[in-house]
PDB file of C-alpha atoms in Angstrom:
ATOM      1  CA  ASP A   1     -58.568 -15.035  25.671  1.00 65.00           C
ATOM      2  CA  ALA A   2     -60.681 -14.629  28.769  1.00 64.00           C
ATOM      3  CA  MET A   3     -61.585 -11.032  29.209  1.00 93.00           C
ATOM      4  CA  VAL A   4     -63.922  -8.283  30.358  1.00 96.00           C
ATOM      5  CA  ILE A   5     -65.760  -6.507  27.557  1.00 96.00           C
ATOM      6  CA  GLN A   6     -67.594  -3.220  27.764  1.00 96.00           C
ATOM      7  CA  ASN A   7     -69.949  -1.724  25.229  1.00 94.00           C
ATOM      8  CA  PRO A   8     -70.084   0.850  23.927  1.00 94.00           C
ATOM      9  CA  ARG A   9     -66.602   2.269  24.330  1.00 94.00           C
ATOM     10  CA  TYR A  10     -67.941   5.789  23.877  1.00 95.00           C
ATOM     11  CA  GLN A  11     -71.458   6.954  24.615  1.00 96.00           C
ATOM     12  CA  VAL A  12     -72.912  10.392  24.012  1.00 96.00           C
ATOM     13  CA  THR A  13     -76.278  11.137  25.549  1.00 95.00           C
ATOM     14  CA  GLN A  14     -78.426  14.148  26.193  1.00 95.00           C
ATOM     15  CA  PHE A  15     -79.117  15.631  29.585  1.00 95.00           C
ATOM     16  CA  GLY A  16     -81.869  13.561  31.173  1.00 95.00           C
ATOM     17  CA  LYS A  17     -81.962  10.853  28.505  1.00 96.00           C
ATOM     18  CA  PRO A  18     -81.594   7.361  30.000  1.00 96.00           C
ATOM     19  CA  VAL A  19     -78.553   5.378  29.015  1.00 97.00           C
ATOM     20  CA  THR A  20     -77.447   1.780  29.577  1.00 97.00           C
ATOM     21  CA  LEU A  21     -73.869   0.580  29.639  1.00 97.00           C
ATOM     22  CA  SER A  22     -73.054  -3.094  29.348  1.00 97.00           C
ATOM     23  CA  CYS A  23     -70.333  -5.363  30.625  1.00 97.00           C
ATOM     24  CA  SER A  24     -69.673  -8.999  29.871  1.00 97.00           C
ATOM     25  CA  GLN A  25     -66.984 -11.368  31.070  1.00 97.00           C
ATOM     26  CA  THR A  26     -65.609 -14.728  30.075  1.00 95.00           C
ATOM     27  CA  LEU A  27     -63.610 -15.200  33.280  1.00 93.00           C
ATOM     28  CA  ASN A  28     -66.527 -16.855  35.099  1.00 93.00           C
ATOM     29  CA  HIS A  29     -65.871 -14.604  38.087  1.00 93.00           C
ATOM     30  CA  ASN A  30     -68.655 -14.389  40.624  1.00 93.00           C
ATOM     31  CA  VAL A  31     -68.069 -10.777  41.654  1.00 93.00           C
ATOM     32  CA  MET A  32     -68.687  -7.862  39.282  1.00 95.00           C
ATOM     33  CA  TYR A  33     -68.146  -4.184  40.015  1.00 95.00           C
ATOM     34  CA  TRP A  34     -69.077  -0.851  38.488  1.00 96.00           C
ATOM     35  CA  TYR A  35     -66.793   2.107  39.032  1.00 96.00           C
ATOM     36  CA  GLN A  36     -67.032   5.740  37.998  1.00 96.00           C
ATOM     37  CA  GLN A  37     -63.758   7.517  37.297  1.00 95.00           C
ATOM     38  CA  LYS A  38     -63.352  11.198  36.605  1.00 94.00           C
ATOM     39  CA  SER A  39     -60.195  12.836  35.361  1.00 88.00           C
ATOM     40  CA  SER A  40     -57.246  12.640  37.791  1.00 85.00           C
ATOM     41  CA  GLN A  41     -59.374  10.904  40.416  1.00 89.00           C
ATOM     42  CA  ALA A  42     -59.423   7.423  41.848  1.00 90.00           C
ATOM     43  CA  PRO A  43     -62.036   5.021  40.557  1.00 92.00           C
ATOM     44  CA  LYS A  44     -65.158   5.382  42.704  1.00 93.00           C
ATOM     45  CA  LEU A  45     -67.074   2.206  43.418  1.00 92.00           C
ATOM     46  CA  LEU A  46     -70.767   2.577  42.625  1.00 95.00           C
ATOM     47  CA  PHE A  47     -71.947  -0.958  43.449  1.00 92.00           C
ATOM     48  CA  HIS A  48     -71.022  -4.571  43.092  1.00 92.00           C
ATOM     49  CA  TYR A  49     -72.633  -7.973  42.769  1.00 94.00           C
ATOM     50  CA  TYR A  50     -71.422 -10.949  44.743  1.00 92.00           C
ATOM     51  CA  ASP A  51     -73.129 -13.684  42.765  1.00 92.00           C
ATOM     52  CA  LYS A  52     -76.704 -12.392  42.618  1.00 92.00           C
ATOM     53  CA  ASP A  53     -76.430 -10.277  45.753  1.00 93.00           C
ATOM     54  CA  PHE A  54     -76.465  -6.578  44.950  1.00 93.00           C
ATOM     55  CA  ASN A  55     -74.397  -4.252  47.145  1.00 90.00           C
ATOM     56  CA  ASN A  56     -74.924  -0.538  46.728  1.00 91.00           C
ATOM     57  CA  GLU A  57     -72.436   1.998  48.055  1.00 89.00           C
ATOM     58  CA  ALA A  58     -74.053   4.422  50.490  1.00 88.00           C
ATOM     59  CA  ASP A  59     -73.174   7.478  48.438  1.00 91.00           C
ATOM     60  CA  THR A  60     -74.223   6.134  45.038  1.00 95.00           C
ATOM     61  CA  PRO A  61     -77.042   8.325  43.718  1.00 94.00           C
ATOM     62  CA  ASP A  62     -80.437   6.727  43.075  1.00 94.00           C
ATOM     63  CA  ASN A  63     -80.003   7.810  39.480  1.00 95.00           C
ATOM     64  CA  PHE A  64     -77.652   4.829  39.048  1.00 97.00           C
ATOM     65  CA  GLN A  65     -79.088   1.332  38.873  1.00 96.00           C
ATOM     66  CA  SER A  66     -77.667  -2.031  37.920  1.00 97.00           C
ATOM     67  CA  ARG A  67     -78.824  -5.390  36.660  1.00 96.00           C
ATOM     68  CA  ARG A  68     -77.055  -8.722  36.504  1.00 97.00           C
ATOM     69  CA  PRO A  69     -79.208 -11.187  34.573  1.00 96.00           C
ATOM     70  CA  ASN A  70     -76.580 -13.938  34.703  1.00 95.00           C
ATOM     71  CA  THR A  71     -72.980 -14.582  35.714  1.00 94.00           C
ATOM     72  CA  SER A  72     -71.552 -13.201  32.496  1.00 96.00           C
ATOM     73  CA  PHE A  73     -73.428  -9.935  32.070  1.00 97.00           C
ATOM     74  CA  CYS A  74     -73.922  -6.813  34.115  1.00 97.00           C
ATOM     75  CA  PHE A  75     -75.580  -3.531  33.143  1.00 97.00           C
ATOM     76  CA  LEU A  76     -75.345   0.000  34.470  1.00 97.00           C
ATOM     77  CA  ASP A  77     -78.452   2.118  33.951  1.00 97.00           C
ATOM     78  CA  ILE A  78     -78.312   5.868  34.395  1.00 97.00           C
ATOM     79  CA  ARG A  79     -81.910   6.979  34.534  1.00 96.00           C
ATOM     80  CA  SER A  80     -81.500  10.721  34.084  1.00 96.00           C
ATOM     81  CA  PRO A  81     -77.910  11.631  33.270  1.00 96.00           C
ATOM     82  CA  GLY A  82     -76.699  15.003  34.422  1.00 95.00           C
ATOM     83  CA  LEU A  83     -73.671  16.928  33.281  1.00 95.00           C
ATOM     84  CA  GLY A  84     -71.847  15.743  36.392  1.00 95.00           C
ATOM     85  CA  ASP A  85     -72.253  12.125  35.337  1.00 97.00           C
ATOM     86  CA  ALA A  86     -69.840  12.541  32.443  1.00 96.00           C
ATOM     87  CA  ALA A  87     -66.996  10.192  33.284  1.00 96.00           C
ATOM     88  CA  MET A  88     -65.303   6.911  32.458  1.00 96.00           C
ATOM     89  CA  TYR A  89     -67.346   3.944  33.689  1.00 97.00           C
ATOM     90  CA  LEU A  90     -65.295   0.873  34.455  1.00 96.00           C
ATOM     91  CA  CYS A  91     -66.541  -2.653  34.929  1.00 96.00           C
ATOM     92  CA  ALA A  92     -64.367  -5.082  36.853  1.00 94.00           C
ATOM     93  CA  THR A  93     -64.577  -8.679  37.968  1.00 94.00           C
ATOM     94  CA  SER A  94     -62.905 -10.791  40.589  1.00 91.00           C
ATOM     95  CA  ARG A  95     -63.090 -14.283  41.982  1.00 88.00           C
ATOM     96  CA  ASP A  96     -64.691 -14.198  45.411  1.00 80.00           C
ATOM     97  CA  GLY A  97     -63.767 -10.539  45.848  1.00 75.00           C
ATOM     98  CA  LYS A  98     -60.506 -11.355  47.569  1.00 70.00           C
ATOM     99  CA  GLU A  99     -58.221 -11.444  44.607  1.00 70.00           C
ATOM    100  CA  THR A 100     -57.148  -9.257  41.754  1.00 82.00           C
ATOM    101  CA  GLN A 101     -59.769  -7.223  39.961  1.00 88.00           C
ATOM    102  CA  TYR A 102     -59.761  -7.398  36.175  1.00 91.00           C
ATOM    103  CA  PHE A 103     -61.044  -4.363  34.361  1.00 93.00           C
ATOM    104  CA  GLY A 104     -62.779  -3.857  31.085  1.00 95.00           C
ATOM    105  CA  PRO A 105     -61.602  -1.052  28.772  1.00 94.00           C
ATOM    106  CA  GLY A 106     -64.267   1.297  30.102  1.00 95.00           C
ATOM    107  CA  THR A 107     -67.077   3.311  28.568  1.00 96.00           C
ATOM    108  CA  ARG A 108     -66.487   7.034  28.274  1.00 96.00           C
ATOM    109  CA  LEU A 109     -69.785   8.845  28.763  1.00 97.00           C
ATOM    110  CA  LEU A 110     -70.391  12.352  27.510  1.00 96.00           C
ATOM    111  CA  VAL A 111     -73.543  14.209  28.525  1.00 96.00           C
ATOM    112  CA  LEU A 112     -74.645  17.125  26.355  1.00 94.00           C
TER     113      LEU A 112
ATOM    114  CA  ARG B   1     -57.822  11.848  56.419  1.00 69.00           C
ATOM    115  CA  LYS B   2     -58.226   9.800  53.256  1.00 77.00           C
ATOM    116  CA  GLU B   3     -58.093   6.042  53.638  1.00 88.00           C
ATOM    117  CA  VAL B   4     -55.416   5.731  50.974  1.00 92.00           C
ATOM    118  CA  GLU B   5     -53.167   8.654  50.113  1.00 94.00           C
ATOM    119  CA  GLN B   6     -50.676   9.145  47.330  1.00 95.00           C
ATOM    120  CA  ASP B   7     -48.586  12.065  46.141  1.00 93.00           C
ATOM    121  CA  PRO B   8     -50.310  13.011  42.865  1.00 92.00           C
ATOM    122  CA  GLY B   9     -47.034  14.130  41.260  1.00 91.00           C
ATOM    123  CA  PRO B  10     -46.212  14.397  38.486  1.00 95.00           C
ATOM    124  CA  PHE B  11     -42.808  12.863  38.985  1.00 95.00           C
ATOM    125  CA  ASN B  12     -40.628  13.927  36.059  1.00 96.00           C
ATOM    126  CA  VAL B  13     -37.765  11.468  35.788  1.00 96.00           C
ATOM    127  CA  PRO B  14     -35.046  11.026  33.146  1.00 97.00           C
ATOM    128  CA  GLU B  15     -34.937   7.740  31.298  1.00 97.00           C
ATOM    129  CA  GLY B  16     -32.717   5.216  33.050  1.00 97.00           C
ATOM    130  CA  ALA B  17     -33.144   6.712  36.504  1.00 97.00           C
ATOM    131  CA  THR B  18     -34.594   5.024  39.554  1.00 97.00           C
ATOM    132  CA  VAL B  19     -37.816   6.368  40.981  1.00 96.00           C
ATOM    133  CA  ALA B  20     -39.784   5.468  44.075  1.00 96.00           C
ATOM    134  CA  PHE B  21     -43.096   6.535  45.489  1.00 91.00           C
ATOM    135  CA  ASN B  22     -45.089   5.667  48.547  1.00 95.00           C
ATOM    136  CA  CYS B  23     -48.697   5.190  49.452  1.00 96.00           C
ATOM    137  CA  THR B  24     -50.052   5.478  52.994  1.00 96.00           C
ATOM    138  CA  TYR B  25     -53.161   3.794  54.300  1.00 94.00           C
ATOM    139  CA  SER B  26     -55.138   4.555  57.429  1.00 91.00           C
ATOM    140  CA  ASN B  27     -56.782   1.253  58.328  1.00 86.00           C
ATOM    141  CA  SER B  28     -54.432  -0.961  60.295  1.00 85.00           C
ATOM    142  CA  ALA B  29     -56.709  -3.926  59.551  1.00 83.00           C
ATOM    143  CA  SER B  30     -55.933  -3.699  55.834  1.00 85.00           C
ATOM    144  CA  GLN B  31     -55.255  -7.147  54.507  1.00 82.00           C
ATOM    145  CA  SER B  32     -53.902  -6.988  50.996  1.00 87.00           C
ATOM    146  CA  PHE B  33     -52.241  -4.413  48.843  1.00 92.00           C
ATOM    147  CA  PHE B  34     -51.761  -3.852  45.148  1.00 93.00           C
ATOM    148  CA  TRP B  35     -50.173  -1.509  42.658  1.00 96.00           C
ATOM    149  CA  TYR B  36     -52.132  -0.890  39.487  1.00 95.00           C
ATOM    150  CA  ARG B  37     -50.933   1.005  36.447  1.00 96.00           C
ATOM    151  CA  GLN B  38     -53.255   3.193  34.402  1.00 95.00           C
ATOM    152  CA  ASP B  39     -52.348   4.700  31.071  1.00 95.00           C
ATOM    153  CA  CYS B  40     -54.078   7.859  29.903  1.00 91.00           C
ATOM    154  CA  ARG B  41     -57.730   7.181  29.038  1.00 87.00           C
ATOM    155  CA  LYS B  42     -57.314   3.430  29.604  1.00 91.00           C
ATOM    156  CA  GLU B  43     -58.417   1.005  32.286  1.00 91.00           C
ATOM    157  CA  PRO B  44     -56.281   0.188  35.350  1.00 92.00           C
ATOM    158  CA  LYS B  45     -54.179  -2.939  35.032  1.00 93.00           C
ATOM    159  CA  LEU B  46     -52.599  -4.885  37.845  1.00 92.00           C
ATOM    160  CA  LEU B  47     -48.868  -4.208  38.089  1.00 95.00           C
ATOM    161  CA  MET B  48     -48.138  -6.300  41.155  1.00 93.00           C
ATOM    162  CA  SER B  49     -49.473  -7.470  44.466  1.00 90.00           C
ATOM    163  CA  VAL B  50     -47.559  -6.415  47.560  1.00 91.00           C
ATOM    164  CA  TYR B  51     -46.653  -9.125  50.017  1.00 81.00           C
ATOM    165  CA  SER B  52     -45.459  -8.768  53.578  1.00 84.00           C
ATOM    166  CA  SER B  53     -42.032  -9.974  52.592  1.00 85.00           C
ATOM    167  CA  GLY B  54     -41.886  -7.587  49.662  1.00 86.00           C
ATOM    168  CA  ASN B  55     -41.718  -8.724  46.081  1.00 91.00           C
ATOM    169  CA  GLU B  56     -39.798  -8.006  42.944  1.00 93.00           C
ATOM    170  CA  ASP B  57     -40.756  -8.353  39.302  1.00 93.00           C
ATOM    171  CA  GLY B  58     -37.985  -7.377  36.948  1.00 96.00           C
ATOM    172  CA  ARG B  59     -37.317  -3.669  37.364  1.00 97.00           C
ATOM    173  CA  PHE B  60     -40.177  -3.237  39.815  1.00 97.00           C
ATOM    174  CA  THR B  61     -39.958  -3.787  43.572  1.00 96.00           C
ATOM    175  CA  ALA B  62     -42.829  -3.386  46.007  1.00 96.00           C
ATOM    176  CA  GLN B  63     -42.497  -3.192  49.770  1.00 95.00           C
ATOM    177  CA  LEU B  64     -44.983  -3.171  52.633  1.00 95.00           C
ATOM    178  CA  ASN B  65     -44.339  -1.465  55.955  1.00 94.00           C
ATOM    179  CA  ARG B  66     -47.165  -2.416  58.304  1.00 93.00           C
ATOM    180  CA  ALA B  67     -45.740  -0.553  61.290  1.00 93.00           C
ATOM    181  CA  SER B  68     -45.798   2.761  59.436  1.00 94.00           C
ATOM    182  CA  GLN B  69     -48.767   1.765  57.246  1.00 94.00           C
ATOM    183  CA  TYR B  70     -47.376   2.427  53.844  1.00 94.00           C
ATOM    184  CA  ILE B  71     -46.454   0.563  50.702  1.00 95.00           C
ATOM    185  CA  SER B  72     -43.824   1.593  48.220  1.00 96.00           C
ATOM    186  CA  LEU B  73     -43.026   1.024  44.582  1.00 97.00           C
ATOM    187  CA  LEU B  74     -39.499   1.255  43.207  1.00 97.00           C
ATOM    188  CA  ILE B  75     -38.810   1.340  39.486  1.00 97.00           C
ATOM    189  CA  ARG B  76     -35.229   0.832  38.354  1.00 97.00           C
ATOM    190  CA  ASP B  77     -33.754   1.708  34.956  1.00 97.00           C
ATOM    191  CA  SER B  78     -36.939   3.544  34.030  1.00 97.00           C
ATOM    192  CA  LYS B  79     -38.181   3.355  30.440  1.00 97.00           C
ATOM    193  CA  LEU B  80     -40.255   5.816  28.443  1.00 97.00           C
ATOM    194  CA  SER B  81     -43.036   3.209  28.474  1.00 97.00           C
ATOM    195  CA  ASP B  82     -43.196   3.404  32.271  1.00 97.00           C
ATOM    196  CA  SER B  83     -44.918   6.784  31.946  1.00 97.00           C
ATOM    197  CA  ALA B  84     -48.359   6.267  33.470  1.00 97.00           C
ATOM    198  CA  THR B  85     -50.352   6.823  36.625  1.00 96.00           C
ATOM    199  CA  TYR B  86     -49.657   4.327  39.399  1.00 97.00           C
ATOM    200  CA  LEU B  87     -52.583   3.574  41.657  1.00 96.00           C
ATOM    201  CA  CYS B  88     -52.224   2.142  45.124  1.00 95.00           C
ATOM    202  CA  VAL B  89     -55.058  -0.157  46.165  1.00 93.00           C
ATOM    203  CA  VAL B  90     -55.814  -1.559  49.591  1.00 91.00           C
ATOM    204  CA  ASN B  91     -58.226  -4.322  50.548  1.00 85.00           C
ATOM    205  CA  VAL B  92     -59.585  -3.634  54.014  1.00 77.00           C
ATOM    206  CA  GLY B  93     -61.556  -6.846  53.922  1.00 68.00           C
ATOM    207  CA  ARG B  94     -65.002  -5.332  54.291  1.00 62.00           C
ATOM    208  CA  ASN B  95     -67.653  -6.365  51.852  1.00 60.00           C
ATOM    209  CA  TYR B  96     -65.277  -7.318  49.074  1.00 62.00           C
ATOM    210  CA  GLN B  97     -64.241  -3.833  48.079  1.00 70.00           C
ATOM    211  CA  LEU B  98     -60.911  -2.220  47.416  1.00 83.00           C
ATOM    212  CA  ILE B  99     -59.945   1.277  48.496  1.00 88.00           C
ATOM    213  CA  TRP B 100     -58.178   3.172  45.748  1.00 91.00           C
ATOM    214  CA  GLY B 101     -55.670   5.960  45.950  1.00 93.00           C
ATOM    215  CA  ALA B 102     -55.972   8.772  43.436  1.00 92.00           C
ATOM    216  CA  GLY B 103     -52.709   7.784  41.795  1.00 94.00           C
ATOM    217  CA  THR B 104     -49.220   9.137  41.249  1.00 96.00           C
ATOM    218  CA  LYS B 105     -48.444  10.384  37.781  1.00 96.00           C
ATOM    219  CA  LEU B 106     -45.023   9.404  36.442  1.00 97.00           C
ATOM    220  CA  ILE B 107     -43.465  10.980  33.366  1.00 97.00           C
ATOM    221  CA  ILE B 108     -40.245   9.500  32.024  1.00 97.00           C
ATOM    222  CA  LYS B 109     -38.302  11.953  29.874  1.00 96.00           C
ATOM    223  CA  PRO B 110     -35.814  10.975  27.151  1.00 95.00           C
TER     224      PRO B 110
END
């Protein structure tokens, strides 16, 4: 089945220790998104790729970076995680950005 | 004012009842609308798109009111498995992003 896969599902890191979250998709969608979601809040868009074009949200901290080496993979790098970065990180894809977004199962990040 | 607003609930509803909730949006140029469902500690999943003419999928009916800038979701004959958070999502057509509401929590009681 075509799907969006995120690894790991759970990540524990230490304050200030860099961490990388990964997302892969078999849908062949050209748009990929990274969201941060905290408890009882809406998903917050961090950035997205339209093909290879990177689009950063104005309020996304510099601490968050992303890489998309090819159509199928996208990575979220958190350079120096703080306690406030503990959240669920959701990867999503869509075709041309105008249709439904399909989400991966998320990575739950805990910062100690 | 938030771009997309929802009553956070929770809505506590007995099994078998009908429940409805609304979502208001501020941008009159909004182009497309969706309801997503999110179970606790899981990812959002598309429940249904909302068309201008309204649409129905089994027990679920979605309506769009452009004049008053809101969308609604009606659930008939509610089941225990309908317990979840329902997120309203609006595409305002800028830069391929969706604007998410914070969700309405629904609890169906036996």
